[in-house]
Structures are given as C-alpha cells and as structure tokens.
Amino acid sequence: MEEKAIVVQNLGKQYPHVKAVDNVSFTVDKGEIFGLLGPNGAGKTTTIRILLTLIQPTSGETLIYNINTAKNSEDVRRMCGYVPQDVSADGDLTAYENVLISAKLYGMPAKERKSRIQEVLNFLELTERAHDMVNTFSGGMMRRLEIAQALVNRPKVLFLDEPSIGLDPNARRIIWGLIKKLRDEYNTTIMMTTHDMGEADILCDRIGIMNRGHLATIGKPAELKSAVGGDIITINSSNPNCFQKVKELGFSTITNSPDGHCDLIVNNGETLIPQLLDGLKARGIQVESVSLKKPTLDDVFLKYTGARIEEGDTYAETRRSRRAFTRRTK
Amino acid sequence: MKALKAVGKYFSNALIITELELRKIRHDQTQIWVRMVQPALWLAIYGLTMSKLSGMSSFIPANLTYLQFMTPGVLAQSALFVAIFFGINVVWERDLGLLNKLLSTPASRSSIILGKALSAGVRGMFQAVAVIILALILKVHLIMTPLSIIGVFVIIVLVSMCFACLSMAIASLVKTRERMMGFGQVMTMPLFFASSAIYPIAIMPAWIKPLAYVNPLTYVVEAMRDLLATGNLHTLPLDFLVIAAATVLFLVLASLGLKKMVS
Ligand SMILES: Nc1ncnc2c1ncn2[C@@H]1O[C@H](COP(=O)(O)OP(=O)(O)OP(=O)(O)O)[C@@H](O)[C@H]1O
Ligand SMILES: [Mg+2]
C-alpha cells in the first residue's frame, strides 16, 4: 500500500462535557488538499491539534508520513507547518523577525536562512512590509505572514485552520490562489478546515464533512454533490403538454404542472440543455425559459447531517476580528 | 553522541526563545526604564531613612552600614518583583494564540520555558545595573571585584529565572491574567518580608524565622550580601545550590504546566 501523508484511525477526544471528536477515521494522500468542513464546534480544530501533537487524543491513532504522532511528537512537528485559527503572528515584532524566529526554531541552517526568508516573504508578497511592526498589519497581511511562517521550513504537510476567516473577498481570493500554488509548485500536502461551502468546493480535492464530532461523509466535491442527486433543470413553457414531450424524449420529470412548468433531474445538465431544447422544438414546444441548478455542498451537508450549515457571515466570523489582539479567556 | 546533539538542540531552542523575547524588549524599551524606578526608590528613600535609625545597626552583622546591608536586599527584591509577574505574559500569549503556535514547533515544552525564564534573567540584569550604579552614587561601599560582580549577575539571572518559572507554573493553574495579577501580589510580600532583604533574620518574630529559612529569596540575599558587602564566601556554595535547586524544580513544574495551558 502506498504511504499516506496522514492517517487518522478511530480518533476520539473526550472533554469533560463534550465528545469533541468521536471515532473519526480518514486518510490524506501526498500532495492532496483535504478539507474538513463543518459548523462551529464540529471538532475540526481539535482534530488538527491532535495531529500536531498539541493535545492528546483519548482514543485512536494518528500517523503523519507513517510516524506515530503520539510517540514521536518532535519528529512530527518538524515535518509540519501550522497556521492556527486564531491570530498567531507576534505583533510586537517585525514581519521579518517573525519569520526568522520560525526558521530558527525549525532548525534551518544559518546560511540558507536569509535567502529562504526572503523567498517566502516574496512568495506571500510581504517584502515591502518586511521590516514593519506586525501590529500595524491588516488582517489579510497578518494571515499571509502566518502562512509565510508556516512555509519557511518547507513543510511536507501544512495545516491551515480556517485560512480565510475574517478576510474580505479580495484577501480571501489571494489566499486561495496561494494555497493552490503551494500544492501545484511544491506538492505540499494540505489539510485545511472551513465552514465555508464555497471555499471547500473551490480548493479541496476531497472533503470530509464533520458535525458534532462525527465524520458524516467523505469524498470529492463533485462525487458528494452527485450523491445528492443530479442537476435540476427547470423548463417553462406556454405549452401545457410540455412535460409529456419531455417524457417522450426519454427524461423523467420530478414535478410537472399543466401550465407548462417542469423540473427534471439529470447528470451533466449543461450538455443536456441544447439537446433537450432541440428535441422540444422539433416536437413543436415553445420553451420560454430554462434554468439549471447544480447541487451545492450545502445540499450535501443537509443530506448527511440533517441540518443546514449557517450561511454567510457566521458567528465564528464575527465573533472575532482578527485584527483585534484580544480574545476572551475561558 | 545522539544524546549530546539532543542537549545541544534543547539549549539552542531555549536561546531562540530568549532571542524572541529580547527582540520584543528592543522594540519597546520603556518597560526596562520604568522598572528601574521602584528599586531606586527603595534604596534612595527607604534605605536612606532607615539608616538614621540607630537601633538597627546593633543587629546588623559584620559591622555593615544599613545601606551596605540593604543594597543586596534591594537587588534581590527588584528581581523578585518583576519575575513573579512573568506568568502574566504567558497567559497573555496563550490568549493571543502565540503559545499554541510556539508549541507546534519542534521546540520542546521545557526549552520554551527555559528560554522565557532566561529572558526574565536578562531583564533582571538591567535593573541590577541601575541599583548598583545608584548605590555607588550614594557612596555605599560595595566590594567591586570581577568575581563579586560576575557572581552577583549570575545570581540575579538565576533568581529571576527561579521566580519567573514559579510564576509560569502558577499561571498554568490559574489561567487568567486577572487572577495571575492577584497571585503575584499575594506572593511577593510574604517572600519579601520573610527574607533578610531589609532586616536581619535575628530581629524577626520567632514564628517567621523558619519561613525565612525555606524561602529561596533569603539565600539569594545572603549570597549577594556575602559577595558585595561582607566578603565572607563560606556559605556561598550552599546558597547557590539552594537557588539552583529551586530554579530546576520550578522549571520542571512550569514545563509540565505548559502542556495543560493550551489543551
Ligand atoms: N479545551 C477544551 N475544553 C473543553 N471543551 C473543549 C475544549 N476545546 C474544544 N472543546 C469543545 O470541543 C468541541 C469541538 O471544538 P473545536 O474547536 O474542535 O471545533 P471547531 O470545529 O474547530 O469549531 P470552530 O468552527 O468554532 O472553530 C466544541 O464543543 C468545544 O466546545
Ligand atoms: Mg476551529
């Protein structure tokens, strides 16, 4: 069997009042972007922190590049990079110093250090602000700096905990571009968490859907979506027997009304529409409008957990302005 | 060979953490200056006033003047008062999420604690310099040989580390800045008063005396007093041993606590 980048087996973490992670198992291939998707309190951060040896699991086993994280925690940490959910760049230092300290702690030899730091700062477009104090940075710059810190030792596995939380759409797109580039250029294995359906869809090769400590399902975004059912095509026509003609063409409709409106579930809606329209025209049906709805991960989430994930600006996003240097203490 | 490498790695990681802390101090030096004020007041106001009390001198050993007697006490006190609040920084860093990130690096828990403690030691040195200079300005007669100066700075670094580790160990239990502030205040006074910093143990009430002998600060004060004032170095090794043992003990406790702090 080919060696996996990450193996998680029957992982469990019990806190006094909640089971944060409950019998979770999955694997991540080398060079893959794997996303854990779930609402607040799903157990995403807990899973990542166990993999990074920051907390002990109550049951189960985790391996990174075949190294047992519980037994060889230092070796594991040396291979990994981590961008935590909360602000983690040090505001009382310059950007350069932040990266410098990371480079040193990861044991980078002194002669490579300088060029390597310049390289990551450049990669994250921070060169111009390298010698400014970090407490003057915007949220997006701070996030990029944190990624720079995590990348400086060229990690084999990068953990990104809600990488775009609290960022504006532009900063978010920049981060997304970076994540893709990182995988494409350096073949870094990336494990990230998010509660943003769109983000998971755009970035991840595979997604695990988590809810209340359970891994509800796992798969490629397209697979998951097709499991919900196919695309939905809605046709509006002034011709009342439209749905009969649709059936004659070999499609099954899910709703049909005598006023000429019908919905049908298909695979590959885009390619079928022209065919469908030509067929209907040939049978003398005047189609007024047609629309295509692709299933979303939201539908997937609904199907597997029986609940809808919060949308848009969620509590988690507003809870904490990433620029604010304070966090409520427990 | 492998073990040697691991030890080297351990200390080099600790020094990187110290570097991190010192870089922060370099960006904001006001705290260093502000912290020189308090010990200066103790020496210049309390010290000069108490010197006028004639009754005290009969209890002070080895014919020292009160200021000679007290200067080592103020040195110890200045280190204690700053280091005992060091845990607040760690709670603060935990709240900011900095600690989480630090713990995800290959550096071990105890090398992080050691590094932070060392940085407390460096801060302590700045104050010590200020106190010694002020004492010399006040014409306090101090023994100023290379040995005594090096000895005093080693002790200042150790005592700062010792109480910074104690403070970090407590921080891992209390977990909030406010409570940590309270604990710091509750601890400083007993540690300070149950030591020979500003009066000899001989004149203490009988019930405090045993406390003074288990208080690491007493050994710190005695060691510096021997180096700077009496010149009698007989008990110096014992003093060093006690301070070093206390430092190692608190370092271990703080390292164990650090894990708890972020989980
Ligand atoms: N130190 C802790 N002590 C007790 N309970 C905890 C602790 N850390 C996390 N939990 C609980 O474990 C559960 C999972 O938390 P976790 O942080 O892993 O969720 P998450 O999926 O990352 O959520 P979010 O989107 O809010 O970041 C939550 O119910 C949380 O309250
Ligand atoms: Mg989280």
Short mmCIF file of C-alpha atoms in Angstrom, two decimals, chain A residues 17 22 32 40 46 48 50 58 61 64 68 79 139 156 177 183 187 189 194 206 241 245 270 292 307 311 322:
data_model
loop_
_atom_site.label_atom_id
_atom_site.label_comp_id
_atom_site.label_asym_id
_atom_site.label_seq_id
_atom_site.Cartn_x
_atom_site.Cartn_y
_atom_site.Cartn_z
CA HIS A 17 -18.67 17.84 28.92
CA ASP A 22 -15.92 10.82 18.02
CA GLU A 32 -3.66 16.38 -1.75
CA ASN A 40 -18.76 25.68 14.85
CA THR A 46 -9.44 19.56 17.83
CA ILE A 48 -5.84 19.28 13.72
CA ILE A 50 -4.23 16.24 17.90
CA THR A 58 -8.44 9.84 24.34
CA GLU A 61 -4.12 6.62 16.46
CA ILE A 64 1.90 11.52 9.57
CA ASN A 68 3.06 7.92 15.03
CA MET A 79 7.68 17.98 9.22
CA GLY A 139 -5.98 41.02 8.74
CA LYS A 156 5.66 18.24 3.99
CA GLY A 177 -4.53 31.35 -5.04
CA ARG A 183 0.31 22.44 -3.86
CA ASN A 187 3.41 19.32 -3.95
CA THR A 189 0.05 18.10 1.33
CA THR A 194 -13.50 25.64 6.87
CA ARG A 206 -11.53 15.83 -1.14
CA ASN A 241 -48.33 19.33 -22.51
CA LYS A 245 -42.96 15.74 -24.67
CA GLU A 270 -25.04 21.85 -19.21
CA LEU A 292 -30.07 24.90 -14.36
CA ALA A 307 -29.11 20.23 9.30
CA GLU A 311 -24.52 30.82 5.91
CA ARG A 322 -8.61 39.02 13.52
#
